[in-house]
mmCIF file of C-alpha atoms and ligand atoms in Angstrom:
data_model
loop_
_atom_site.group_PDB
_atom_site.id
_atom_site.type_symbol
_atom_site.label_atom_id
_atom_site.label_comp_id
_atom_site.label_asym_id
_atom_site.label_seq_id
_atom_site.Cartn_x
_atom_site.Cartn_y
_atom_site.Cartn_z
ATOM 1 C CA UNK A 14 4.018 -3.170 28.906
ATOM 2 C CA UNK A 15 5.427 -2.234 25.585
ATOM 3 C CA UNK A 16 3.056 -1.944 22.630
ATOM 4 C CA UNK A 17 4.375 -1.641 18.754
ATOM 5 C CA UNK A 18 1.718 -0.278 16.794
ATOM 6 C CA UNK A 19 1.708 0.001 12.972
ATOM 7 C CA UNK A 20 -1.117 2.065 11.307
ATOM 8 C CA UNK A 21 -1.879 2.120 7.566
ATOM 9 C CA UNK A 22 -4.676 4.411 5.605
ATOM 10 C CA UNK A 23 -7.525 2.533 7.314
ATOM 11 C CA UNK A 24 -6.376 4.798 10.377
ATOM 12 C CA UNK A 25 -6.877 8.027 8.376
ATOM 13 C CA UNK A 26 -9.848 7.086 5.998
ATOM 14 C CA UNK A 27 -12.695 8.724 8.412
ATOM 15 C CA UNK A 28 -10.449 12.078 8.524
ATOM 16 C CA UNK A 29 -11.519 11.810 4.414
ATOM 17 C CA UNK A 30 -8.044 10.965 3.321
ATOM 18 C CA UNK A 31 -8.771 7.807 1.445
ATOM 19 C CA UNK A 32 -7.188 4.217 1.328
ATOM 20 C CA UNK A 33 -5.060 2.836 -1.091
ATOM 21 C CA UNK A 34 -7.087 -0.648 -1.800
ATOM 22 C CA UNK A 35 -10.293 -1.543 -0.921
ATOM 23 C CA UNK A 36 -12.511 -4.208 -2.035
ATOM 24 C CA UNK A 37 -14.921 -1.904 -4.035
ATOM 25 C CA UNK A 38 -12.215 -0.860 -6.123
ATOM 26 C CA UNK A 39 -12.521 2.826 -5.265
ATOM 27 C CA UNK A 40 -9.114 3.285 -3.653
ATOM 28 C CA UNK A 41 -6.465 5.665 -4.964
ATOM 29 C CA UNK A 42 -4.516 3.215 -6.681
ATOM 30 C CA UNK A 43 -7.351 1.941 -8.608
ATOM 31 C CA UNK A 44 -7.781 5.427 -9.964
ATOM 32 C CA UNK A 45 -4.547 6.317 -10.074
ATOM 33 C CA UNK A 46 -1.282 4.270 -11.506
ATOM 34 C CA UNK A 47 1.380 3.701 -8.753
ATOM 35 C CA UNK A 48 4.251 2.940 -11.412
ATOM 36 C CA UNK A 49 3.592 6.324 -13.130
ATOM 37 C CA UNK A 50 2.811 8.667 -9.665
ATOM 38 C CA UNK A 51 4.833 6.667 -6.898
ATOM 39 C CA UNK A 52 8.114 5.816 -8.422
ATOM 40 C CA UNK A 53 11.432 7.253 -9.071
ATOM 41 C CA UNK A 54 11.025 5.896 -12.869
ATOM 42 C CA UNK A 55 7.754 7.624 -13.105
ATOM 43 C CA UNK A 56 9.001 10.939 -11.598
ATOM 44 C CA UNK A 57 11.830 11.191 -14.124
ATOM 45 C CA UNK A 58 9.769 10.709 -17.079
ATOM 46 C CA UNK A 59 6.811 12.721 -15.778
ATOM 47 C CA UNK A 60 7.890 14.990 -12.686
ATOM 48 C CA UNK A 61 4.916 17.517 -13.341
ATOM 49 C CA UNK A 62 2.286 14.696 -13.148
ATOM 50 C CA UNK A 63 3.860 13.466 -10.114
ATOM 51 C CA UNK A 64 3.927 16.854 -8.626
ATOM 52 C CA UNK A 65 0.299 17.543 -9.108
ATOM 53 C CA UNK A 66 -0.653 14.101 -7.633
ATOM 54 C CA UNK A 67 1.025 14.839 -4.472
ATOM 55 C CA UNK A 68 0.499 18.706 -4.439
ATOM 56 C CA UNK A 69 -3.476 17.585 -4.402
ATOM 57 C CA UNK A 70 -2.888 15.201 -1.557
ATOM 58 C CA UNK A 71 -0.561 17.638 0.851
ATOM 59 C CA UNK A 72 -4.205 20.313 0.074
ATOM 60 C CA UNK A 73 -6.339 17.705 1.059
ATOM 61 C CA UNK A 74 -4.335 16.854 4.127
ATOM 62 C CA UNK A 75 -4.051 20.632 5.134
ATOM 63 C CA UNK A 76 -7.671 20.449 5.146
ATOM 64 C CA UNK A 77 -8.039 17.332 7.127
ATOM 65 C CA UNK A 78 -8.598 16.797 11.094
ATOM 66 C CA UNK A 79 -7.537 13.814 12.878
ATOM 67 C CA UNK A 80 -10.409 11.512 14.209
ATOM 68 C CA UNK A 81 -10.793 9.602 17.501
ATOM 69 C CA UNK A 82 -8.701 6.941 16.351
ATOM 70 C CA UNK A 83 -5.466 9.016 16.196
ATOM 71 C CA UNK A 84 -6.725 10.639 19.473
ATOM 72 C CA UNK A 85 -6.657 7.273 21.052
ATOM 73 C CA UNK A 86 -3.217 6.332 20.518
ATOM 74 C CA UNK A 87 -1.715 9.758 21.725
ATOM 75 C CA UNK A 88 -3.735 8.875 24.959
ATOM 76 C CA UNK A 89 -2.118 5.394 24.766
ATOM 77 C CA UNK A 90 1.501 6.911 24.266
ATOM 78 C CA UNK A 91 0.896 9.100 27.578
ATOM 79 C CA UNK A 92 -0.947 6.178 29.716
ATOM 80 C CA UNK A 93 1.841 3.604 28.719
ATOM 81 C CA UNK A 94 4.559 6.182 29.736
ATOM 82 C CA UNK A 95 2.777 6.686 32.891
ATOM 83 C CA UNK A 96 3.001 3.041 33.734
ATOM 84 C CA UNK A 97 6.513 2.625 33.184
ATOM 85 C CA UNK A 98 5.458 0.902 29.657
ATOM 86 C CA UNK A 99 6.105 2.318 26.284
ATOM 87 C CA UNK A 100 4.120 2.854 22.966
ATOM 88 C CA UNK A 101 6.331 2.570 19.215
ATOM 89 C CA UNK A 102 4.305 4.210 16.728
ATOM 90 C CA UNK A 103 5.019 3.721 13.399
ATOM 91 C CA UNK A 104 3.204 4.446 10.259
ATOM 92 C CA UNK A 105 2.966 3.640 6.750
ATOM 93 C CA UNK A 106 0.888 7.241 6.393
ATOM 94 C CA UNK A 107 2.654 10.082 4.963
ATOM 95 C CA UNK A 108 -0.001 12.457 6.824
ATOM 96 C CA UNK A 109 0.693 14.203 9.994
ATOM 97 C CA UNK A 110 -2.648 13.367 11.642
ATOM 98 C CA UNK A 111 -0.889 11.650 14.737
ATOM 99 C CA UNK A 112 1.247 14.294 15.378
ATOM 100 C CA UNK A 113 -1.761 16.796 15.392
ATOM 101 C CA UNK A 114 -3.655 14.616 17.597
ATOM 102 C CA UNK A 115 -0.725 14.828 20.198
ATOM 103 C CA UNK A 116 1.350 11.667 19.227
ATOM 104 C CA UNK A 117 5.234 12.449 20.430
ATOM 105 C CA UNK A 118 6.797 9.726 18.537
ATOM 106 C CA UNK A 119 5.772 8.975 15.295
ATOM 107 C CA UNK A 120 8.242 6.747 13.013
ATOM 108 C CA UNK A 121 7.120 7.611 9.508
ATOM 109 C CA UNK A 122 8.611 4.824 7.489
ATOM 110 C CA UNK A 123 7.230 5.926 4.218
ATOM 111 C CA UNK A 124 8.052 9.565 4.620
ATOM 112 C CA UNK A 125 6.346 12.689 4.867
ATOM 113 C CA UNK A 126 4.171 14.328 2.609
ATOM 114 C CA UNK A 127 4.752 18.136 4.508
ATOM 115 C CA UNK A 128 8.616 17.922 3.830
ATOM 116 C CA UNK A 129 10.190 18.110 0.579
ATOM 117 C CA UNK A 130 13.985 16.297 -0.411
ATOM 118 C CA UNK A 131 16.254 17.627 -2.595
ATOM 119 C CA UNK A 132 17.555 15.278 -4.662
ATOM 120 C CA UNK A 133 21.119 16.673 -5.281
ATOM 121 C CA UNK A 134 21.983 17.514 -1.636
ATOM 122 C CA UNK A 135 19.129 15.282 0.213
ATOM 123 C CA UNK A 136 18.523 17.964 2.549
ATOM 124 C CA UNK A 137 14.812 17.742 4.045
ATOM 125 C CA UNK A 138 13.043 20.648 4.991
ATOM 126 C CA UNK A 139 9.275 21.185 6.137
ATOM 127 C CA UNK A 140 7.107 22.061 2.753
ATOM 128 C CA UNK A 141 3.209 22.943 3.073
ATOM 129 C CA UNK A 142 2.822 24.383 -0.295
ATOM 130 C CA UNK A 143 2.866 22.935 -4.060
ATOM 131 C CA UNK A 144 5.708 21.901 -4.828
ATOM 132 C CA UNK A 145 7.382 22.367 -8.358
ATOM 133 C CA UNK A 146 10.105 22.320 -10.744
ATOM 134 C CA UNK A 147 10.841 25.933 -10.390
ATOM 135 C CA UNK A 148 11.488 25.335 -6.438
ATOM 136 C CA UNK A 149 14.874 26.175 -5.439
ATOM 137 C CA UNK A 150 16.405 24.169 -2.607
ATOM 138 C CA UNK A 151 17.456 26.595 0.213
ATOM 139 C CA UNK A 152 20.162 24.510 1.319
ATOM 140 C CA UNK A 153 22.424 24.064 -2.144
ATOM 141 C CA UNK A 154 20.624 26.455 -4.221
ATOM 142 C CA UNK A 155 19.843 24.113 -7.063
ATOM 143 C CA UNK A 156 16.234 24.409 -8.968
ATOM 144 C CA UNK A 157 14.340 21.382 -10.566
ATOM 145 C CA UNK A 158 15.440 18.829 -7.741
ATOM 146 C CA UNK A 159 13.235 19.104 -5.231
ATOM 147 C CA UNK A 160 11.003 16.111 -4.618
ATOM 148 C CA UNK A 161 8.375 15.178 -2.114
ATOM 149 C CA UNK A 162 9.957 13.492 0.940
ATOM 150 C CA UNK A 163 7.650 10.141 0.688
ATOM 151 C CA UNK A 164 9.057 6.545 -0.209
ATOM 152 C CA UNK A 165 8.376 5.300 -3.805
ATOM 153 C CA UNK A 166 7.864 1.637 -5.126
ATOM 154 C CA UNK A 167 11.573 0.461 -5.576
ATOM 155 C CA UNK A 168 12.873 2.663 -2.829
ATOM 156 C CA UNK A 169 14.160 1.707 0.632
ATOM 157 C CA UNK A 170 11.623 2.667 3.509
ATOM 158 C CA UNK A 171 12.983 4.930 6.496
ATOM 159 C CA UNK A 172 14.739 3.928 9.647
ATOM 160 C CA UNK A 173 14.085 0.131 9.475
ATOM 161 C CA UNK A 174 16.832 -0.410 11.948
ATOM 162 C CA UNK A 175 15.210 1.497 14.729
ATOM 163 C CA UNK A 176 11.650 -0.458 13.611
ATOM 164 C CA UNK A 177 13.418 -3.956 13.953
ATOM 165 C CA UNK A 178 14.701 -3.138 17.434
ATOM 166 C CA UNK A 179 11.772 -1.713 18.553
ATOM 167 C CA UNK A 180 9.354 -4.849 17.396
ATOM 168 C CA UNK A 181 11.832 -7.450 18.728
ATOM 169 C CA UNK A 182 11.573 -5.331 22.299
ATOM 170 C CA UNK A 183 7.915 -5.325 22.322
ATOM 171 C CA UNK A 184 5.206 -7.527 23.966
ATOM 172 C CA UNK A 185 2.362 -6.880 21.682
ATOM 173 C CA UNK A 186 2.422 -6.069 18.093
ATOM 174 C CA UNK A 187 -0.974 -4.225 16.739
ATOM 175 C CA UNK A 188 -1.557 -3.379 13.246
ATOM 176 C CA UNK A 189 -4.128 -1.236 12.613
ATOM 177 C CA UNK A 190 -5.708 -0.062 9.222
ATOM 178 C CA UNK A 191 -3.486 -1.514 6.985
ATOM 179 C CA UNK A 192 -4.494 -4.056 4.326
ATOM 180 C CA UNK A 193 -0.761 -5.842 4.577
ATOM 181 C CA UNK A 194 0.294 -6.197 1.158
ATOM 182 C CA UNK A 195 3.099 -3.910 1.146
ATOM 183 C CA UNK A 196 6.440 -4.937 2.277
ATOM 184 C CA UNK A 197 8.339 -4.809 4.647
ATOM 185 C CA UNK A 198 6.014 -3.663 6.961
ATOM 186 C CA UNK A 199 3.309 -6.777 5.778
ATOM 187 C CA UNK A 200 6.167 -8.972 6.983
ATOM 188 C CA UNK A 201 5.843 -7.363 10.572
ATOM 189 C CA UNK A 202 3.399 -9.688 11.800
ATOM 190 C CA UNK A 203 5.202 -12.700 10.678
ATOM 191 C CA UNK A 204 8.177 -11.556 12.355
ATOM 192 C CA UNK A 205 6.446 -10.648 15.398
ATOM 193 C CA UNK A 206 5.294 -14.313 15.593
ATOM 194 C CA UNK A 207 8.514 -15.976 15.126
ATOM 195 C CA UNK A 208 9.647 -14.118 18.104
ATOM 196 C CA UNK A 209 6.818 -15.358 20.367
ATOM 197 C CA UNK A 210 5.154 -11.851 20.800
ATOM 198 C CA UNK A 211 1.621 -11.359 20.781
ATOM 199 C CA UNK A 212 -0.427 -9.985 17.772
ATOM 200 C CA UNK A 213 -3.844 -8.157 16.992
ATOM 201 C CA UNK A 214 -5.242 -7.023 13.966
ATOM 202 C CA UNK A 215 -7.587 -3.854 14.337
ATOM 203 C CA UNK A 216 -9.243 -3.339 10.900
ATOM 204 C CA UNK A 217 -12.434 -2.231 8.680
ATOM 205 C CA UNK A 218 -12.471 -6.174 7.680
ATOM 206 C CA UNK A 219 -10.002 -9.160 7.856
ATOM 207 C CA UNK A 220 -7.162 -8.453 6.156
ATOM 208 C CA UNK A 221 -5.524 -11.094 3.685
ATOM 209 C CA UNK A 222 -3.300 -12.074 6.587
ATOM 210 C CA UNK A 223 -5.711 -12.071 9.522
ATOM 211 C CA UNK A 224 -4.966 -15.707 10.038
ATOM 212 C CA UNK A 225 -1.585 -14.654 11.507
ATOM 213 C CA UNK A 226 -3.123 -12.423 14.482
ATOM 214 C CA UNK A 227 -3.891 -13.649 17.796
ATOM 215 C CA UNK A 228 -6.792 -11.335 18.486
ATOM 216 C CA UNK A 229 -8.920 -9.269 15.680
ATOM 217 C CA UNK A 230 -11.215 -6.392 16.368
ATOM 218 C CA UNK A 231 -13.086 -5.285 13.061
ATOM 219 C CA UNK A 232 -15.186 -2.048 12.196
ATOM 220 C CA UNK A 233 -14.522 1.813 11.950
ATOM 221 C CA UNK A 234 -11.119 2.648 13.569
ATOM 222 C CA UNK A 235 -12.557 5.690 15.190
ATOM 223 C CA UNK A 236 -14.841 3.344 17.390
ATOM 224 C CA UNK A 237 -12.117 -0.020 17.539
ATOM 225 C CA UNK A 238 -9.469 1.988 18.108
ATOM 226 C CA UNK A 239 -10.365 4.032 21.457
ATOM 227 C CA UNK A 240 -12.040 0.802 22.721
ATOM 228 C CA UNK A 241 -8.747 -0.900 22.354
ATOM 229 C CA UNK A 242 -6.871 1.715 24.162
ATOM 230 C CA UNK A 243 -9.138 1.839 26.903
ATOM 231 C CA UNK A 244 -8.789 -1.758 27.591
ATOM 232 C CA UNK A 245 -5.199 -1.652 27.469
ATOM 233 C CA UNK A 246 -4.795 1.366 29.737
ATOM 234 C CA UNK A 247 -7.542 -0.586 32.396
ATOM 235 C CA UNK A 248 -5.161 -3.336 32.220
ATOM 236 C CA UNK A 249 -2.537 -1.253 33.393
HETATM 237 P P1 OAD B 309 -4.223 0.075 2.225
HETATM 238 O O1 OAD B 309 -5.404 1.025 1.131
HETATM 239 O O2 OAD B 309 -3.702 -1.121 1.219
HETATM 240 O O3 OAD B 309 -5.302 -0.954 3.190
HETATM 241 C C1 OAD B 309 -6.140 0.193 3.947
HETATM 242 C C2 OAD B 309 -6.891 -0.748 4.909
HETATM 243 O O4 OAD B 309 -7.829 0.060 5.678
HETATM 244 C C3 OAD B 309 -7.818 -2.130 4.333
HETATM 245 O O5 OAD B 309 -7.450 -3.161 4.659
HETATM 246 C C4 OAD B 309 -9.277 -1.460 4.855
HETATM 247 O O6 OAD B 309 -10.268 -2.508 4.874
HETATM 248 C C5 OAD B 309 -9.066 -0.613 5.905
HETATM 249 N N1 OAD B 309 -9.685 0.287 6.145
HETATM 250 C C6 OAD B 309 -10.349 1.141 5.608
HETATM 251 N N2 OAD B 309 -11.278 2.069 6.260
HETATM 252 C C7 OAD B 309 -11.306 1.951 7.750
HETATM 253 C C8 OAD B 309 -11.630 2.248 8.813
HETATM 254 N N3 OAD B 309 -12.282 3.177 8.648
HETATM 255 N N4 OAD B 309 -11.035 1.764 9.885
HETATM 256 C C9 OAD B 309 -10.116 0.710 9.964
HETATM 257 N N5 OAD B 309 -9.807 -0.069 8.791
HETATM 258 C C10 OAD B 309 -10.101 0.946 7.444
HETATM 259 O O7 OAD B 309 -3.312 0.740 2.872
HETATM 260 P P2 OAD B 309 -2.107 0.663 3.564
HETATM 261 O O8 OAD B 309 -1.938 -0.921 4.297
HETATM 262 O O9 OAD B 309 -1.521 1.684 4.583
HETATM 263 O O10 OAD B 309 2.868 2.913 0.161
HETATM 264 O O11 OAD B 309 -1.195 0.353 2.106
HETATM 265 C C11 OAD B 309 0.256 0.546 2.568
HETATM 266 C C12 OAD B 309 1.006 1.169 1.186
HETATM 267 O O12 OAD B 309 0.755 0.909 -0.039
HETATM 268 C C13 OAD B 309 1.293 2.747 1.598
HETATM 269 O O13 OAD B 309 1.890 3.132 3.026
HETATM 270 C C14 OAD B 309 1.605 3.066 0.286
HETATM 271 C C15 OAD B 309 0.469 2.522 -0.584
HETATM 272 O O14 OAD B 309 0.926 2.027 -1.897
HETATM 273 C C16 OAD B 309 3.558 3.981 -0.687
HETATM 274 O O15 OAD B 309 2.810 4.617 -1.456
HETATM 275 C C17 OAD B 309 5.043 3.691 -0.902
#
């Protein structure tokens, strides 16, 4: 069995990282303006504010731990490989909790918070400390051009060719902890259906696209994901 899993902020919610949108109106984008903090225009206008926002998120990430849902997906990757199957794990999350739980192949379509990118020479390097306008690029020596290696609104997500290739080759598409509001990831379920691929949603509550999924499992990811992984590995 070849399974394609797309994860979103909901899988890291129980690790304390917060989601972007929720029905109670307490998500990150209800408290912070994404147009000011997650666009190239916002960064050009006020780089200090953008750096401060991501510096706080980076510190929170370094203090967080993976939860049972992340560990279960690492078990699924290993278990499918033993059965001559394959897991493609694509995440919209910029955290590294899948990797810390043991997942080996993670595609970060929205980038990675623990990396910086130089806007002058495009080099990407590991970055665990605060980032500021005073930092110098190790590769080109320029100062003031480093930014978080994350995809902002209006920018192209990463690895899309690889992602669409893996989606087309899969037997099952599973969306975990995502509201399905940000494209192109929000379009993967329709793409899967058009290709005749079975679809499953695992989320705290039905997303706006819930009707597009053949199977739905609702509840906290730390409970629903391990239970689903156990079912998948039992099926062989
Ligand atoms: P959202 O915040 O939009 O959606 C999170 C989803 O997780 C919601 O549907 C919640 O119901 C669900 N959820 C919350 N807690 C959960 C839990 N404990 N277990 C399971 N599900 C839970 O996050 P994303 O869909 O990931 O992009 O957002 C997509 C993109 O929008 C992000 O990658 C980010 C953001 O703007 C950029 O910054 C470019």
